[in-house]
CSV table of C-alpha atoms and ligand atoms in Angstrom, one decimal:
chain,number,residue,atom,x,y,z
L,1,MET,CA,-64.5,38.4,-26.8
L,2,LYS,CA,-62.6,37.6,-29.9
L,3,LYS,CA,-61.0,34.3,-30.9
L,4,ASN,CA,-58.0,34.5,-33.3
L,5,TYR,CA,-57.2,32.1,-36.1
L,6,LEU,CA,-53.8,32.3,-37.6
L,7,MET,CA,-54.1,31.2,-41.3
L,8,THR,CA,-51.0,32.8,-42.8
L,9,PRO,CA,-48.2,31.0,-44.6
L,10,GLY,CA,-45.9,31.8,-41.7
L,11,PRO,CA,-46.0,32.2,-38.9
L,12,THR,CA,-48.3,29.3,-38.4
L,13,PRO,CA,-50.1,28.0,-35.3
L,14,VAL,CA,-48.0,26.2,-32.7
L,15,PRO,CA,-49.4,23.0,-31.1
L,16,PRO,CA,-50.2,23.5,-27.4
L,17,GLU,CA,-47.9,20.7,-26.3
L,18,VAL,CA,-45.0,22.4,-28.1
L,19,LEU,CA,-45.8,25.7,-26.4
L,20,LEU,CA,-45.9,24.0,-23.0
L,21,GLU,CA,-42.6,22.3,-23.6
L,22,MET,CA,-41.1,25.7,-24.4
L,23,ALA,CA,-42.5,27.2,-21.1
L,24,ARG,CA,-40.3,24.9,-19.0
L,25,PRO,CA,-37.3,26.5,-17.0
L,26,LEU,CA,-34.3,27.0,-19.2
L,27,ILE,CA,-31.4,24.5,-19.2
L,28,HIS,CA,-27.9,25.2,-20.3
L,29,HIS,CA,-26.9,24.4,-23.9
L,30,ARG,CA,-23.4,22.9,-23.1
L,31,THR,CA,-24.8,20.0,-21.0
L,32,PRO,CA,-25.3,16.3,-21.7
L,33,GLN,CA,-29.1,16.9,-21.2
L,34,TYR,CA,-29.1,19.4,-24.1
L,35,GLN,CA,-26.9,17.2,-26.2
L,36,GLU,CA,-29.6,14.5,-26.1
L,37,ILE,CA,-32.1,17.1,-27.5
L,38,LEU,CA,-29.6,18.1,-30.2
L,39,LYS,CA,-29.1,14.5,-31.3
L,40,LYS,CA,-32.8,13.9,-31.6
L,41,VAL,CA,-33.4,17.2,-33.4
L,42,ASN,CA,-30.6,16.5,-35.9
L,43,GLU,CA,-31.9,13.0,-36.6
L,44,GLY,CA,-35.5,14.2,-36.9
L,45,LEU,CA,-34.6,17.1,-39.3
L,46,LYS,CA,-32.8,14.6,-41.6
L,47,LYS,CA,-36.0,12.6,-41.9
L,48,VAL,CA,-38.1,15.6,-42.6
L,49,PHE,CA,-35.6,16.9,-45.2
L,50,LYS,CA,-35.3,13.4,-46.6
L,51,THR,CA,-31.5,13.6,-46.6
L,52,LYS,CA,-28.6,11.5,-45.3
L,53,TYR,CA,-26.6,14.7,-44.9
L,54,ASP,CA,-26.5,16.8,-41.7
L,55,VAL,CA,-29.0,19.6,-41.4
L,56,MET,CA,-27.5,22.6,-39.8
L,57,THR,CA,-29.5,25.1,-37.7
L,58,PHE,CA,-29.0,28.8,-37.4
L,59,THR,CA,-30.6,31.2,-35.0
L,60,SER,CA,-32.2,33.4,-37.6
L,61,SER,CA,-35.3,33.6,-39.8
L,62,GLY,CA,-35.4,31.7,-43.0
L,63,THR,CA,-33.6,34.5,-44.9
L,64,GLY,CA,-30.5,33.7,-42.8
L,65,ALA,CA,-30.4,30.2,-44.5
L,66,MET,CA,-30.9,31.8,-47.9
L,67,GLU,CA,-27.9,34.1,-47.2
L,68,ALA,CA,-25.9,31.1,-46.0
L,69,SER,CA,-26.6,29.3,-49.2
L,70,VAL,CA,-25.2,32.2,-51.2
L,71,VAL,CA,-22.1,33.0,-49.1
L,72,ASN,CA,-21.0,29.4,-48.5
L,73,LEU,CA,-21.3,28.2,-52.1
L,74,LEU,CA,-20.3,31.2,-54.2
L,75,SER,CA,-17.5,33.7,-54.4
L,76,PRO,CA,-17.7,37.4,-55.5
L,77,GLY,CA,-17.8,37.4,-59.3
L,78,ASP,CA,-19.3,33.9,-59.6
L,79,LYS,CA,-22.4,33.3,-61.7
L,80,ALA,CA,-25.6,31.6,-60.5
L,81,VAL,CA,-28.9,30.9,-62.2
L,82,VAL,CA,-31.8,32.3,-60.2
L,83,VAL,CA,-35.4,31.4,-60.8
L,84,ARG,CA,-37.4,34.6,-60.2
L,85,GLY,CA,-41.1,33.9,-60.1
L,86,GLY,CA,-42.1,35.8,-57.0
L,87,LYS,CA,-40.8,37.8,-54.1
L,88,PHE,CA,-38.6,35.0,-52.6
L,89,GLY,CA,-36.9,33.9,-55.8
L,90,GLU,CA,-36.1,37.6,-56.3
L,91,ARG,CA,-34.6,37.7,-52.8
L,92,PHE,CA,-31.9,35.2,-53.8
L,93,GLY,CA,-30.8,37.6,-56.5
L,94,GLU,CA,-30.8,40.5,-54.1
L,95,ILE,CA,-28.5,38.6,-51.7
L,96,MET,CA,-26.1,37.7,-54.5
L,97,THR,CA,-26.0,41.3,-55.8
L,98,SER,CA,-25.1,42.5,-52.3
L,99,TYR,CA,-22.1,40.1,-52.3
L,100,GLY,CA,-20.9,40.9,-55.8
L,101,MET,CA,-22.1,37.7,-57.6
L,102,GLU,CA,-23.5,37.7,-61.1
L,103,VAL,CA,-27.2,36.7,-61.3
L,104,ILE,CA,-28.4,34.8,-64.4
L,105,PRO,CA,-32.1,35.4,-64.0
L,106,ILE,CA,-34.9,33.2,-65.2
L,107,ASP,CA,-37.9,35.4,-65.0
L,108,VAL,CA,-41.0,33.3,-64.6
L,109,THR,CA,-44.5,34.9,-64.9
L,110,TRP,CA,-45.8,35.1,-61.3
L,111,GLY,CA,-48.2,32.3,-60.6
L,112,LYS,CA,-46.6,30.0,-63.0
L,113,PRO,CA,-44.0,27.3,-62.2
L,114,VAL,CA,-40.6,27.4,-63.7
L,115,ASP,CA,-40.1,25.4,-66.9
L,116,PRO,CA,-37.1,23.0,-66.3
L,117,LYS,CA,-36.2,23.5,-70.0
L,118,SER,CA,-35.4,27.2,-69.3
L,119,ILE,CA,-33.0,26.1,-66.6
L,120,LYS,CA,-31.3,23.7,-69.1
L,121,ALA,CA,-31.1,26.6,-71.6
L,122,ALA,CA,-29.5,28.9,-69.0
L,123,LEU,CA,-27.0,26.2,-67.9
L,124,ASP,CA,-26.1,25.4,-71.6
L,125,LYS,CA,-25.4,29.1,-72.1
L,126,ASN,CA,-23.6,29.6,-68.8
L,127,LYS,CA,-21.4,26.5,-68.4
L,128,ASP,CA,-19.5,28.3,-65.6
L,129,ALA,CA,-22.6,28.9,-63.5
L,130,LYS,CA,-21.8,27.5,-60.0
L,131,ALA,CA,-25.4,26.9,-58.8
L,132,VAL,CA,-29.1,27.1,-59.6
L,133,TYR,CA,-31.3,28.7,-57.0
L,134,THR,CA,-35.0,28.0,-56.9
L,135,THR,CA,-38.0,27.7,-54.6
L,136,LEU,CA,-40.2,24.8,-53.7
L,137,CYS,CA,-43.2,26.8,-52.8
L,138,GLU,CA,-43.1,30.5,-53.9
L,139,THR,CA,-45.2,31.7,-51.0
L,140,SER,CA,-45.9,35.1,-52.5
L,141,THR,CA,-47.8,33.5,-55.4
L,142,GLY,CA,-48.8,30.2,-53.8
L,143,THR,CA,-47.0,28.3,-56.6
L,144,MET,CA,-45.2,25.0,-56.3
L,145,ASN,CA,-42.2,24.3,-58.6
L,146,ASP,CA,-41.5,20.8,-59.8
L,147,ILE,CA,-38.2,20.3,-58.0
L,148,ARG,CA,-37.9,16.7,-59.1
L,149,ALA,CA,-38.0,17.8,-62.8
L,150,VAL,CA,-35.5,20.6,-62.0
L,151,GLY,CA,-33.2,18.1,-60.3
L,152,GLU,CA,-33.3,15.9,-63.4
L,153,VAL,CA,-31.9,18.8,-65.4
L,154,VAL,CA,-29.4,20.2,-63.0
L,155,LYS,CA,-27.8,16.8,-62.2
L,156,ASN,CA,-26.2,16.7,-65.6
L,157,TYR,CA,-24.2,19.9,-64.9
L,158,ASP,CA,-21.5,20.9,-62.5
L,159,ALA,CA,-23.9,23.5,-60.9
L,160,ALA,CA,-25.3,22.7,-57.5
L,161,LEU,CA,-29.1,22.9,-57.0
L,162,VAL,CA,-30.3,25.1,-54.1
L,163,VAL,CA,-34.0,24.9,-53.0
L,164,ASP,CA,-35.7,27.3,-50.8
L,165,ALA,CA,-38.2,25.1,-48.9
L,166,VAL,CA,-38.9,27.7,-46.2
L,167,SER,CA,-42.7,27.4,-46.7
L,168,GLY,CA,-42.8,24.2,-48.7
L,169,LEU,CA,-41.2,21.8,-46.3
L,170,GLY,CA,-43.7,19.5,-44.8
L,171,ALA,CA,-46.5,20.5,-47.2
L,172,ASP,CA,-45.1,20.0,-50.7
L,173,ASP,CA,-43.0,16.9,-51.1
L,174,LEU,CA,-39.2,17.5,-51.2
L,175,ASP,CA,-37.2,14.3,-51.6
L,176,THR,CA,-33.9,16.1,-51.1
L,177,ASP,CA,-31.3,13.4,-51.9
L,178,ALA,CA,-33.4,11.4,-54.4
L,179,TRP,CA,-34.2,14.5,-56.5
L,180,GLY,CA,-30.6,15.7,-56.5
L,181,VAL,CA,-31.1,18.7,-54.3
L,182,ASP,CA,-27.7,19.8,-53.1
L,183,VAL,CA,-28.8,22.5,-50.7
L,184,ALA,CA,-32.2,22.5,-49.1
L,185,LEU,CA,-33.2,25.2,-46.6
L,186,SER,CA,-36.1,26.1,-44.5
L,187,GLY,CA,-37.4,28.0,-41.4
L,188,SER,CA,-39.1,27.1,-38.2
L,189,GLN,CA,-42.3,29.1,-38.4
L,190,LYS,CA,-44.1,27.2,-41.2
L,191,GLY,CA,-44.5,23.4,-41.6
L,192,LEU,CA,-42.4,22.7,-38.6
L,193,MET,CA,-45.0,24.3,-36.3
L,194,LEU,CA,-42.8,26.5,-34.3
L,195,PRO,CA,-42.4,30.2,-33.6
L,196,PRO,CA,-40.0,32.1,-36.0
L,197,GLY,CA,-36.3,32.1,-35.0
L,198,LEU,CA,-34.6,29.0,-36.5
L,199,ALA,CA,-33.4,28.4,-40.0
L,200,PHE,CA,-32.2,25.1,-41.4
L,201,ILE,CA,-29.9,24.1,-44.2
L,202,SER,CA,-28.4,20.8,-45.6
L,203,PHE,CA,-25.5,20.4,-48.0
L,204,SER,CA,-24.7,17.4,-50.3
L,205,ASP,CA,-21.1,16.3,-51.1
L,206,LYS,CA,-21.3,18.3,-54.3
L,207,ALA,CA,-22.3,21.4,-52.3
L,208,TRP,CA,-19.5,20.9,-49.8
L,209,LYS,CA,-17.0,20.9,-52.7
L,210,LEU,CA,-18.2,24.4,-53.5
L,211,VAL,CA,-18.0,25.4,-49.9
L,212,GLU,CA,-14.3,24.6,-49.9
L,213,LYS,CA,-13.8,27.0,-52.8
L,214,SER,CA,-16.1,29.8,-51.7
L,215,LYS,CA,-14.3,33.1,-50.9
L,216,ALA,CA,-17.4,35.2,-50.0
L,217,PRO,CA,-17.1,37.0,-46.7
L,218,LYS,CA,-18.9,35.3,-43.8
L,219,PHE,CA,-18.7,34.7,-40.1
L,220,TYR,CA,-22.0,33.9,-38.3
L,221,PHE,CA,-23.3,31.9,-41.3
L,222,ASP,CA,-20.1,30.0,-42.0
L,223,VAL,CA,-21.4,26.5,-42.4
L,224,LYS,CA,-18.0,24.9,-41.7
L,225,LYS,CA,-18.3,26.2,-38.1
L,226,TYR,CA,-21.7,24.5,-37.8
L,227,LYS,CA,-20.5,21.2,-39.3
L,228,LYS,CA,-17.6,21.1,-36.9
L,229,SER,CA,-19.8,21.6,-33.9
L,230,LEU,CA,-22.4,19.2,-35.1
L,231,GLU,CA,-19.8,16.5,-35.2
L,232,LYS,CA,-19.4,17.0,-31.5
L,233,THR,CA,-23.2,17.3,-31.0
L,234,ASP,CA,-22.7,20.9,-30.2
L,235,THR,CA,-23.5,24.4,-31.6
L,236,PRO,CA,-20.9,27.0,-32.4
L,237,PHE,CA,-22.8,29.8,-30.7
L,238,THR,CA,-25.4,30.0,-27.9
L,239,SER,CA,-28.2,27.8,-29.1
L,240,ALA,CA,-31.8,29.0,-29.3
L,241,ILE,CA,-32.4,26.6,-26.5
L,242,THR,CA,-36.2,27.2,-26.1
L,243,LEU,CA,-36.8,26.8,-29.8
L,244,PHE,CA,-34.7,23.6,-30.0
L,245,ILE,CA,-36.7,22.1,-27.1
L,246,GLY,CA,-39.9,23.0,-29.0
L,247,LEU,CA,-38.5,21.6,-32.2
L,248,GLU,CA,-37.7,18.3,-30.5
L,249,ARG,CA,-41.4,18.0,-29.6
L,250,SER,CA,-42.8,19.3,-33.0
L,251,LEU,CA,-40.5,16.8,-34.9
L,252,ALA,CA,-41.8,14.0,-32.7
L,253,ILE,CA,-45.4,15.0,-33.6
L,254,ILE,CA,-44.5,15.1,-37.3
L,255,LEU,CA,-42.7,11.8,-37.3
L,256,ALA,CA,-45.4,10.1,-35.3
L,257,GLU,CA,-47.9,11.1,-37.9
L,258,GLY,CA,-45.4,10.1,-40.6
L,259,MET,CA,-44.1,12.2,-43.4
L,260,GLY,CA,-46.4,10.5,-46.0
L,261,ALA,CA,-49.4,11.2,-43.8
L,262,VAL,CA,-48.4,14.8,-43.1
L,263,LEU,CA,-48.0,15.4,-46.9
L,264,ALA,CA,-51.3,13.7,-47.6
L,265,ARG,CA,-53.1,15.8,-45.0
L,266,HIS,CA,-51.7,19.0,-46.6
L,267,ARG,CA,-52.8,17.8,-50.0
L,268,LYS,CA,-56.3,17.2,-48.7
L,269,LEU,CA,-56.6,20.5,-47.0
L,270,ALA,CA,-55.3,22.3,-50.0
L,271,ASP,CA,-57.6,20.5,-52.4
L,272,ALA,CA,-60.6,21.3,-50.2
L,273,THR,CA,-59.6,25.0,-50.0
L,274,ARG,CA,-59.2,25.2,-53.8
L,275,ARG,CA,-62.5,23.5,-54.5
L,276,ALA,CA,-64.3,25.8,-52.0
L,277,MET,CA,-62.9,29.0,-53.6
L,278,GLN,CA,-63.8,27.7,-57.1
L,279,ALA,CA,-67.3,26.8,-55.9
L,280,LEU,CA,-67.7,30.4,-54.8
L,281,GLY,CA,-66.9,31.6,-58.3
L,282,LEU,CA,-63.4,32.8,-57.3
L,283,GLU,CA,-60.3,32.1,-59.4
L,284,LEU,CA,-57.1,30.6,-58.2
L,285,TYR,CA,-54.0,32.7,-58.8
L,286,SER,CA,-51.5,29.9,-59.5
L,287,SER,CA,-51.5,27.4,-62.3
L,288,SER,CA,-49.4,25.1,-60.1
L,289,PRO,CA,-50.9,25.6,-56.6
L,290,SER,CA,-48.9,24.7,-53.6
L,291,ASP,CA,-50.3,22.5,-50.9
L,292,ALA,CA,-49.0,25.0,-48.3
L,293,VAL,CA,-51.0,28.0,-49.3
L,294,THR,CA,-53.8,28.9,-51.7
L,295,ALA,CA,-53.6,32.2,-53.5
L,296,VAL,CA,-56.9,33.5,-54.8
L,297,HIS,CA,-57.7,36.4,-57.1
L,298,VAL,CA,-59.6,39.2,-55.4
L,299,PRO,CA,-62.9,39.4,-57.4
L,300,ALA,CA,-63.5,42.5,-59.5
L,301,GLY,CA,-65.0,45.4,-57.6
L,302,ILE,CA,-63.8,44.1,-54.2
L,303,ASP,CA,-61.1,45.9,-52.2
L,304,GLY,CA,-58.5,43.2,-51.5
L,305,GLY,CA,-56.9,45.1,-48.7
L,306,ALA,CA,-60.3,45.6,-47.0
L,307,LEU,CA,-61.1,41.9,-47.4
L,308,VAL,CA,-58.1,40.8,-45.5
L,309,LYS,CA,-58.4,43.5,-42.9
L,310,THR,CA,-62.1,42.8,-42.2
L,311,ALA,CA,-61.4,39.0,-41.9
L,312,ARG,CA,-58.7,39.8,-39.3
L,313,ASP,CA,-60.2,42.8,-37.4
L,314,THR,CA,-63.9,41.8,-37.4
L,315,TYR,CA,-63.7,38.0,-37.4
L,316,GLY,CA,-60.3,37.2,-36.0
L,317,VAL,CA,-59.2,35.3,-39.0
L,318,THR,CA,-55.7,36.3,-40.1
L,319,MET,CA,-55.1,35.5,-43.8
L,320,ALA,CA,-52.4,37.0,-46.0
L,321,GLY,CA,-52.9,39.6,-48.6
L,322,GLY,CA,-50.8,40.0,-51.8
L,323,GLN,CA,-47.2,41.2,-51.6
L,324,ALA,CA,-45.4,43.7,-53.9
L,325,GLU,CA,-47.1,43.8,-57.3
L,326,LEU,CA,-49.9,41.5,-56.0
L,327,LYS,CA,-50.9,43.9,-53.1
L,328,GLY,CA,-54.7,44.1,-53.1
L,329,LYS,CA,-55.0,41.7,-56.0
L,330,ILE,CA,-54.9,38.3,-54.2
L,331,PHE,CA,-55.5,36.9,-50.8
L,332,ARG,CA,-53.8,33.8,-49.5
L,333,ILE,CA,-55.2,31.1,-47.2
L,334,ALA,CA,-52.6,28.9,-45.6
L,335,HIS,CA,-53.2,25.3,-44.7
L,336,LEU,CA,-49.7,24.7,-43.4
L,337,GLY,CA,-48.4,23.0,-40.3
L,338,PHE,CA,-50.7,22.5,-37.3
L,339,MET,CA,-53.9,22.5,-39.4
L,340,GLU,CA,-56.7,20.1,-40.0
L,341,ASN,CA,-60.2,19.9,-41.6
L,342,PHE,CA,-62.0,22.5,-39.5
L,343,ASP,CA,-59.3,25.1,-40.0
L,344,VAL,CA,-60.2,25.0,-43.7
L,345,ILE,CA,-63.9,25.3,-42.8
L,346,VAL,CA,-63.2,28.4,-40.7
L,347,ALA,CA,-61.2,30.1,-43.5
L,348,VAL,CA,-63.7,29.3,-46.2
L,349,SER,CA,-66.7,30.4,-44.0
L,350,CYS,CA,-64.9,33.6,-43.2
L,351,VAL,CA,-64.2,34.4,-46.9
L,352,GLU,CA,-67.9,33.8,-47.6
L,353,ILE,CA,-69.1,36.1,-44.8
L,354,VAL,CA,-66.7,38.9,-45.6
L,355,LEU,CA,-67.4,38.8,-49.3
L,356,LYS,CA,-71.1,38.8,-48.7
L,357,GLY,CA,-70.7,41.8,-46.4
L,358,MET,CA,-68.7,43.6,-49.1
L,359,GLY,CA,-71.6,43.2,-51.5
L,360,PHE,CA,-70.2,40.3,-53.6
L,361,LYS,CA,-72.9,38.1,-55.0
L,362,ILE,CA,-72.4,34.9,-53.1
L,363,GLU,CA,-74.4,31.9,-51.9
L,364,LEU,CA,-73.6,31.4,-48.3
L,365,GLY,CA,-72.4,27.9,-47.5
L,366,LYS,CA,-71.5,27.0,-51.1
L,367,GLY,CA,-67.8,27.1,-50.5
L,368,VAL,CA,-68.1,25.4,-47.1
L,369,ARG,CA,-70.1,22.6,-48.7
L,370,ALA,CA,-67.5,22.1,-51.4
L,371,ALA,CA,-64.8,21.9,-48.8
L,372,GLU,CA,-66.7,19.4,-46.7
L,373,GLU,CA,-67.3,17.2,-49.7
L,374,ALA,CA,-63.6,17.3,-50.5
L,375,LEU,CA,-62.6,16.6,-46.9
L,376,LEU,CA,-65.0,13.6,-46.6
L,377,LYS,CA,-63.5,11.9,-49.7
I,401,PMP,N1,-38.6,31.9,-48.7
I,401,PMP,C1,-39.9,31.6,-48.6
I,401,PMP,C2,-40.4,30.7,-49.7
I,401,PMP,C3,-40.7,32.2,-47.7
I,401,PMP,O1,-42.0,31.9,-47.6
I,401,PMP,C4,-40.1,33.0,-46.7
I,401,PMP,C5,-41.0,33.6,-45.6
I,401,PMP,N2,-42.3,34.0,-45.9
I,401,PMP,C6,-38.8,33.3,-46.8
I,401,PMP,C7,-38.0,32.7,-47.8
I,401,PMP,C8,-38.1,34.2,-45.8
I,401,PMP,O2,-38.2,33.7,-44.5
I,401,PMP,P1,-38.1,34.7,-43.3
I,401,PMP,O3,-39.2,35.7,-43.4
I,401,PMP,O4,-38.2,33.7,-42.2
I,401,PMP,O5,-36.7,35.3,-43.3
């Protein structure tokens, strides 16, 4: 027998009551019954996004919302500032290049947060930049950017601020409207505790002005279609009915706990994970660690790929390895979504057991103890 524990920064575990809700017989999406669900989901999403603006939903993974943020705000030839501090920041640039936009890159050392002053400098130099694209939690490095400080800078310019909160939403705070975030986007398979398949995006008034001017080609991701449908509590295309039904339930769970409590829980789990790793003599990868995921340096002499593989194949604990240039160099433990104290204990204990088995000098229980002490605080 083997029990599996999903501890990756997406997909994340789905609560049993959400799974059961999604197992019910299908209903049709153009019915009053479904409209009730749409209404609740749209209201719930606004609360989680902390925005008064509509949050639109696509049937796609998170990258669909990233693409939508590019093709709806910009036109070919337009300039946009892109913070590149990891794989997902880079993806914004790749999307823009494929649509013929000009990327003004801000290359940030991986594992470090963006310095808002560098954004100010880029905007001062490129007054015609239409938008600034950045990431709340750069999942590939486990780094959280200070979006509030970035918003303070960008609000003084014409450029709109776009934030990829695919993995950060519900773990790292995002006060969309209060912080001047014009476009916030996310996906279903992370803090929202659902399977993959939905992507979300909100637009401020400043962003809608850019939408009116955008000449980039688009059809499925044309946000005007979604806005028009939303006004009639409808969706422009066949809705991902099952996922919406699950979302209604997962939003109810989140909002019953309260956004403040949800964020505090993530902070506590993240803190316990970080303390545990440090107690084991391991080094955190990020200087600004996210509360969604903890990235840890693979210690010298240990095969990082084998560490993650052994945890998964021998012990049933699926963590994430490093991506791109970090392959084999870090491992990542998520504490995101449907997670609580004992999930952290499982992950920490597994790291101890695997490292011990690989010959790393470790005192069993030292990390677990540090985590327990942090969780009891
Ligand atoms: N941005 C971030 C920060 C992410 O973590 C991810 C997924 N790991 C994405 C974008 C892309 O989302 P998806 O894989 O759902 O397309």
